[in-house]
Coordinates of C-alpha atoms and ligand atoms in Angstrom, one line a residue:
M1 CA 57.5 -19.3 -25.5
T2 CA 56.4 -21.4 -28.5
G3 CA 54.0 -19.6 -30.8
R4 CA 50.9 -21.0 -29.2
L5 CA 48.9 -18.1 -30.6
H6 CA 50.7 -17.9 -33.9
D7 CA 48.8 -15.7 -36.4
K8 CA 45.8 -15.3 -34.1
V9 CA 44.2 -11.9 -34.2
V10 CA 43.3 -10.8 -30.6
C11 CA 41.4 -7.8 -29.3
I12 CA 42.0 -7.0 -25.6
T13 CA 40.1 -4.3 -23.7
G14 CA 41.6 -2.3 -20.8
A15 CA 45.1 -3.3 -21.8
A16 CA 46.9 0.0 -21.1
Q17 CA 47.9 -1.3 -17.6
G18 CA 47.5 -4.1 -15.1
I19 CA 46.1 -7.5 -16.1
G20 CA 45.2 -6.5 -19.6
A21 CA 48.7 -5.3 -20.3
G22 CA 50.1 -8.5 -18.9
I23 CA 47.8 -10.5 -21.2
A24 CA 48.8 -8.4 -24.2
E25 CA 52.6 -8.8 -23.5
T26 CA 52.3 -12.6 -23.0
M27 CA 50.0 -13.2 -26.0
A28 CA 52.4 -11.1 -28.2
K29 CA 55.2 -13.3 -27.1
E30 CA 53.1 -16.3 -28.2
G31 CA 52.8 -14.9 -31.7
A32 CA 49.4 -13.1 -31.6
R33 CA 48.6 -10.0 -33.5
I34 CA 46.9 -7.7 -31.0
I35 CA 44.6 -4.7 -31.0
I36 CA 44.4 -2.9 -27.6
G37 CA 41.3 -0.9 -26.8
D38 CA 41.3 1.4 -23.8
V39 CA 40.1 4.8 -22.6
N40 CA 43.7 5.6 -21.5
D41 CA 45.0 6.5 -25.0
D42 CA 48.6 7.4 -23.8
G43 CA 49.0 4.2 -21.8
A44 CA 47.6 2.1 -24.6
K45 CA 49.8 3.7 -27.2
S46 CA 52.9 3.3 -25.1
L47 CA 52.3 -0.4 -24.5
A48 CA 51.4 -0.9 -28.2
A49 CA 54.8 0.7 -29.2
Q50 CA 56.6 -1.6 -26.7
I51 CA 55.1 -4.8 -28.0
G52 CA 54.7 -3.8 -31.7
T53 CA 50.9 -3.7 -31.9
T54 CA 47.9 -1.4 -32.5
A55 CA 46.1 0.7 -29.9
L56 CA 42.7 2.2 -30.5
H57 CA 40.5 4.4 -28.3
L58 CA 37.7 2.4 -26.9
D59 CA 35.2 3.1 -24.1
V60 CA 33.7 -0.3 -23.7
S61 CA 30.3 1.3 -22.6
S62 CA 30.0 3.0 -26.0
Q63 CA 28.3 1.2 -28.9
E64 CA 29.8 3.7 -31.4
D65 CA 33.4 3.0 -30.1
W66 CA 32.8 -0.8 -30.5
Q67 CA 31.4 -0.3 -34.1
A68 CA 34.5 1.8 -35.0
L69 CA 36.8 -0.9 -33.6
A70 CA 35.0 -3.7 -35.5
A71 CA 35.3 -1.7 -38.7
H72 CA 39.1 -1.3 -38.0
I73 CA 39.6 -5.0 -37.3
S74 CA 37.6 -6.0 -40.4
E75 CA 39.5 -3.7 -42.7
R76 CA 43.0 -4.3 -41.3
F77 CA 42.8 -8.1 -40.4
G78 CA 39.6 -9.4 -42.0
K79 CA 39.1 -11.7 -39.0
L80 CA 39.1 -11.9 -35.2
D81 CA 40.1 -15.1 -33.4
I82 CA 40.1 -14.0 -29.7
L83 CA 38.3 -11.3 -27.7
V84 CA 39.5 -10.7 -24.2
N85 CA 36.9 -8.6 -22.3
N86 CA 39.2 -7.3 -19.5
A87 CA 38.3 -3.6 -18.9
G88 CA 36.7 -3.2 -15.5
L89 CA 36.0 -0.7 -12.8
E90 CA 36.0 -1.3 -9.0
L91 CA 34.0 0.7 -6.5
V92 CA 34.7 0.1 -2.8
K93 CA 32.1 1.4 -0.4
P94 CA 29.2 0.1 1.6
M95 CA 25.8 -0.3 -0.2
R96 CA 24.3 2.5 1.9
D97 CA 26.8 4.9 0.2
H98 CA 26.2 3.5 -3.3
S99 CA 24.2 6.1 -5.4
L100 CA 22.2 4.8 -8.3
E101 CA 24.7 6.6 -10.5
D102 CA 27.6 4.7 -8.9
W103 CA 25.7 1.4 -9.5
R104 CA 25.0 2.2 -13.1
G105 CA 28.6 3.4 -13.7
V106 CA 30.0 0.1 -12.6
M107 CA 27.4 -1.9 -14.6
A108 CA 28.0 0.2 -17.7
V109 CA 31.6 -0.8 -17.9
N110 CA 31.7 -4.3 -16.3
V111 CA 28.5 -5.7 -17.8
D112 CA 27.2 -3.5 -20.7
G113 CA 30.8 -3.3 -22.0
I114 CA 31.1 -7.1 -22.4
F115 CA 27.6 -7.4 -23.9
L116 CA 28.4 -4.7 -26.4
G117 CA 31.8 -6.3 -27.3
C118 CA 30.4 -9.8 -27.8
K119 CA 27.4 -8.5 -29.8
T120 CA 29.4 -6.2 -32.0
L121 CA 32.3 -8.6 -32.7
E122 CA 30.2 -11.8 -32.9
A123 CA 30.1 -11.9 -36.7
L124 CA 33.9 -11.4 -37.1
L125 CA 34.5 -14.1 -34.4
S126 CA 32.1 -16.5 -36.0
K127 CA 33.6 -16.0 -39.4
S128 CA 37.0 -16.8 -38.1
G129 CA 35.8 -19.7 -36.0
K130 CA 34.0 -21.4 -38.9
S131 CA 37.0 -21.0 -41.2
G132 CA 39.5 -22.8 -38.8
S133 CA 39.7 -23.7 -35.2
S134 CA 37.0 -22.2 -33.0
A135 CA 37.2 -18.5 -32.0
S136 CA 37.5 -17.8 -28.2
V137 CA 36.0 -15.1 -26.0
I138 CA 37.6 -14.7 -22.6
N139 CA 35.7 -12.6 -20.0
I140 CA 37.6 -11.4 -17.0
S141 CA 35.3 -11.8 -14.0
S142 CA 36.7 -12.1 -10.4
I143 CA 36.6 -14.3 -7.4
A144 CA 34.1 -11.6 -6.3
G145 CA 31.8 -13.1 -9.0
I146 CA 31.8 -16.4 -7.1
V147 CA 31.8 -15.4 -3.4
G148 CA 30.7 -12.3 -1.5
Y149 CA 32.9 -9.6 -0.1
P150 CA 31.8 -6.6 1.9
D151 CA 31.6 -3.0 0.7
Q152 CA 31.7 -3.7 -3.1
L153 CA 28.1 -4.7 -3.9
A154 CA 28.0 -3.2 -7.4
Y155 CA 31.4 -4.7 -8.4
N156 CA 30.5 -8.2 -7.0
T157 CA 27.2 -8.2 -8.7
S158 CA 28.7 -7.1 -12.0
K159 CA 31.3 -9.9 -11.8
G160 CA 28.6 -12.5 -11.0
A161 CA 26.8 -11.2 -14.2
V162 CA 30.0 -11.7 -16.2
R163 CA 30.3 -15.3 -15.0
H164 CA 26.7 -16.1 -16.0
M165 CA 26.9 -14.1 -19.3
S166 CA 29.9 -16.2 -20.2
K167 CA 28.1 -19.5 -19.6
S168 CA 25.0 -18.3 -21.4
L169 CA 26.9 -17.2 -24.5
A170 CA 28.9 -20.4 -24.5
I171 CA 25.7 -22.4 -24.7
E172 CA 24.0 -20.0 -27.2
W173 CA 27.0 -20.0 -29.6
A174 CA 27.3 -23.8 -29.4
A175 CA 23.5 -24.1 -30.0
H176 CA 23.7 -21.9 -33.1
G177 CA 26.9 -23.5 -34.4
D178 CA 28.8 -20.2 -34.3
A179 CA 32.1 -21.8 -33.6
I180 CA 32.9 -19.4 -30.7
R181 CA 33.9 -20.8 -27.3
C182 CA 33.3 -18.5 -24.3
N183 CA 34.9 -18.8 -20.8
S184 CA 35.4 -16.6 -17.8
I185 CA 38.6 -16.1 -15.7
H186 CA 38.3 -15.3 -12.0
P187 CA 41.4 -13.7 -10.7
G188 CA 42.2 -13.4 -7.0
C189 CA 44.4 -10.7 -5.6
I190 CA 46.6 -9.5 -8.5
R191 CA 49.0 -6.7 -8.0
T192 CA 47.9 -4.0 -10.4
P193 CA 47.0 -0.2 -10.2
M194 CA 43.4 -1.3 -9.4
L195 CA 44.5 -3.4 -6.4
E196 CA 47.0 -0.9 -5.3
M197 CA 44.2 1.7 -5.0
A198 CA 42.0 -0.7 -3.1
V199 CA 44.9 -1.5 -0.7
E200 CA 45.3 2.2 0.1
G201 CA 41.7 2.2 1.2
W202 CA 42.2 -1.0 3.3
V203 CA 45.2 0.6 5.0
E204 CA 43.1 3.7 5.7
N205 CA 40.2 1.7 7.2
G206 CA 42.6 -0.5 9.2
S207 CA 41.7 -3.8 7.5
V208 CA 45.4 -4.4 6.6
P209 CA 48.4 -3.1 8.6
A210 CA 50.1 0.0 7.1
D211 CA 53.7 -1.4 7.7
D212 CA 53.2 -4.5 5.5
P213 CA 49.9 -4.5 3.7
W214 CA 51.1 -6.8 0.9
G215 CA 52.6 -9.3 3.3
A216 CA 49.2 -9.4 5.1
I217 CA 47.3 -10.0 1.9
A218 CA 49.8 -12.7 0.8
S219 CA 49.3 -14.4 4.2
L220 CA 45.6 -14.8 3.5
C221 CA 46.3 -16.7 0.3
P222 CA 47.0 -20.4 0.5
L223 CA 49.9 -20.2 -1.9
N224 CA 51.2 -17.3 0.3
R225 CA 51.7 -14.6 -2.3
V226 CA 50.0 -11.9 -4.3
G227 CA 49.4 -12.8 -7.9
T228 CA 50.9 -11.1 -11.0
P229 CA 49.3 -10.1 -14.3
E230 CA 51.3 -12.9 -15.9
D231 CA 49.6 -15.5 -13.7
I232 CA 46.3 -14.5 -15.3
A233 CA 47.9 -14.1 -18.8
L234 CA 49.0 -17.8 -18.8
G235 CA 45.4 -18.8 -18.2
A236 CA 44.2 -16.5 -21.0
V237 CA 46.8 -18.0 -23.4
Y238 CA 45.4 -21.5 -22.7
L239 CA 41.8 -20.4 -23.2
G240 CA 42.7 -18.5 -26.4
S241 CA 44.8 -21.3 -27.9
D242 CA 43.6 -24.4 -29.6
E243 CA 44.8 -26.4 -26.6
S244 CA 41.4 -25.5 -25.1
R245 CA 39.4 -26.5 -28.2
F246 CA 37.0 -28.7 -26.1
V247 CA 36.6 -26.1 -23.3
T248 CA 33.6 -23.8 -23.2
G249 CA 31.4 -22.4 -20.4
I250 CA 34.0 -22.9 -17.7
E251 CA 35.1 -20.6 -14.9
L252 CA 38.9 -20.7 -14.6
V253 CA 39.8 -19.5 -11.0
I254 CA 43.3 -18.2 -10.8
D255 CA 43.7 -17.1 -7.2
G256 CA 46.4 -19.1 -5.4
G257 CA 43.7 -21.2 -3.7
W258 CA 41.8 -18.2 -2.1
V259 CA 38.3 -19.5 -2.7
A260 CA 39.1 -23.2 -2.3
R261 CA 39.3 -22.8 1.5
Ligands
LIG1 N1 43.7 -6.7 -9.8 C1 42.9 -7.6 -9.2 O1 43.3 -8.1 -8.1 C2 41.7 -8.2 -9.9 C3 41.0 -9.2 -9.2 C4 39.9 -9.8 -9.8 C5 39.4 -9.3 -11.1 N2 40.1 -8.2 -11.6 C6 39.6 -7.8 -12.9 O2 40.6 -7.7 -13.9 C7 40.3 -6.7 -14.8 C8 41.6 -5.8 -15.0 O3 41.8 -5.3 -13.7 P1 43.2 -4.5 -13.3 O4 43.5 -4.9 -11.9 O5 44.2 -4.7 -14.3 O6 42.6 -3.0 -13.3 P2 43.4 -1.6 -13.7 O7 42.5 -0.6 -13.1 O8 44.8 -1.7 -13.2 O9 43.3 -1.6 -15.3 C9 42.0 -1.5 -15.9 C10 42.2 -1.0 -17.3 O10 40.9 -0.8 -17.9 C11 40.8 0.4 -18.5 N3 39.4 0.9 -18.5 C12 38.6 1.3 -17.5 N4 37.4 1.7 -17.9 C13 37.4 1.5 -19.2 C14 36.4 1.7 -20.3 N5 35.2 2.2 -20.0 N6 36.7 1.3 -21.5 C15 37.9 0.8 -21.8 N7 38.9 0.6 -20.9 C16 38.6 1.0 -19.6 C17 41.7 1.3 -17.7 O11 42.1 2.5 -18.4 C18 42.9 0.4 -17.4 O12 43.8 0.4 -18.4 C19 39.1 -6.0 -14.4 O13 38.0 -6.4 -15.0 C20 39.0 -6.3 -12.9 O14 37.7 -6.2 -12.4 C21 41.2 -7.7 -11.1

């Protein structure tokens, strides 16, 4: 690794495990100074100790938690260069079994969480962007934000909203000269605790065979494997670094070719 994020201050949500943890580890190797925000305090602290960084309690659906995080970043670092909105919840069941509470619970984390993060940290990001190279917001959507999948209506809809929110903010920040770029990443099947839980359900309902569920998922992917958090992290490093200085409003699909078929 070559210090592609040297001295950049980065906030990553939902980084106690899975894709967020992979992004934190990879960005730390590239020289970033990282703040992890997660509801899983023990997991976040343990990763922070491992990579030498800070963990703060953050429920992304809480405006008060975001305000406390912004105050901490302002006091400790005085700037924010990159915000990775990664925290997310999945809900797998047919629409007929979605309660309004289920629907709102998914939207609160996957959509409100990103709105609140962008809104609360906008001033810190803009200050940093205007004083050097542009700041970067990276929103983790999904291939489910581009194409439909059965039995996850709230999740798919929330990820479609993340895709559009990212483009709208990219244009709004450009129009106002805020010096903040904004892009979305759309992971395919990435082996994390979230996907492991989903796969248990697929085994139970017979959509993948119990003897080799991961092999079956890999065989559906043109590149014939399940992705890793590092696959996503490498895209996030590009979008966070100055290498992507002319890139805003894009949707970066990292899925081994899944939605290209
Ligand atoms: N794993 C995949 O195959 C896949 C595919 C497409 C998109 N994604 C997206 O990538 C992101 C990360 O997914 P993952 O697979 O690593 O999930 P994961 O469940 O393994 O990890 C999610 C993390 O978010 C945290 N979190 C949950 N609710 C939170 C809240 N309210 N506030 C703060 N933190 C919260 C959890 O504690 C956890 O650390 C999600 O947005 C997910 O939708 C994942």
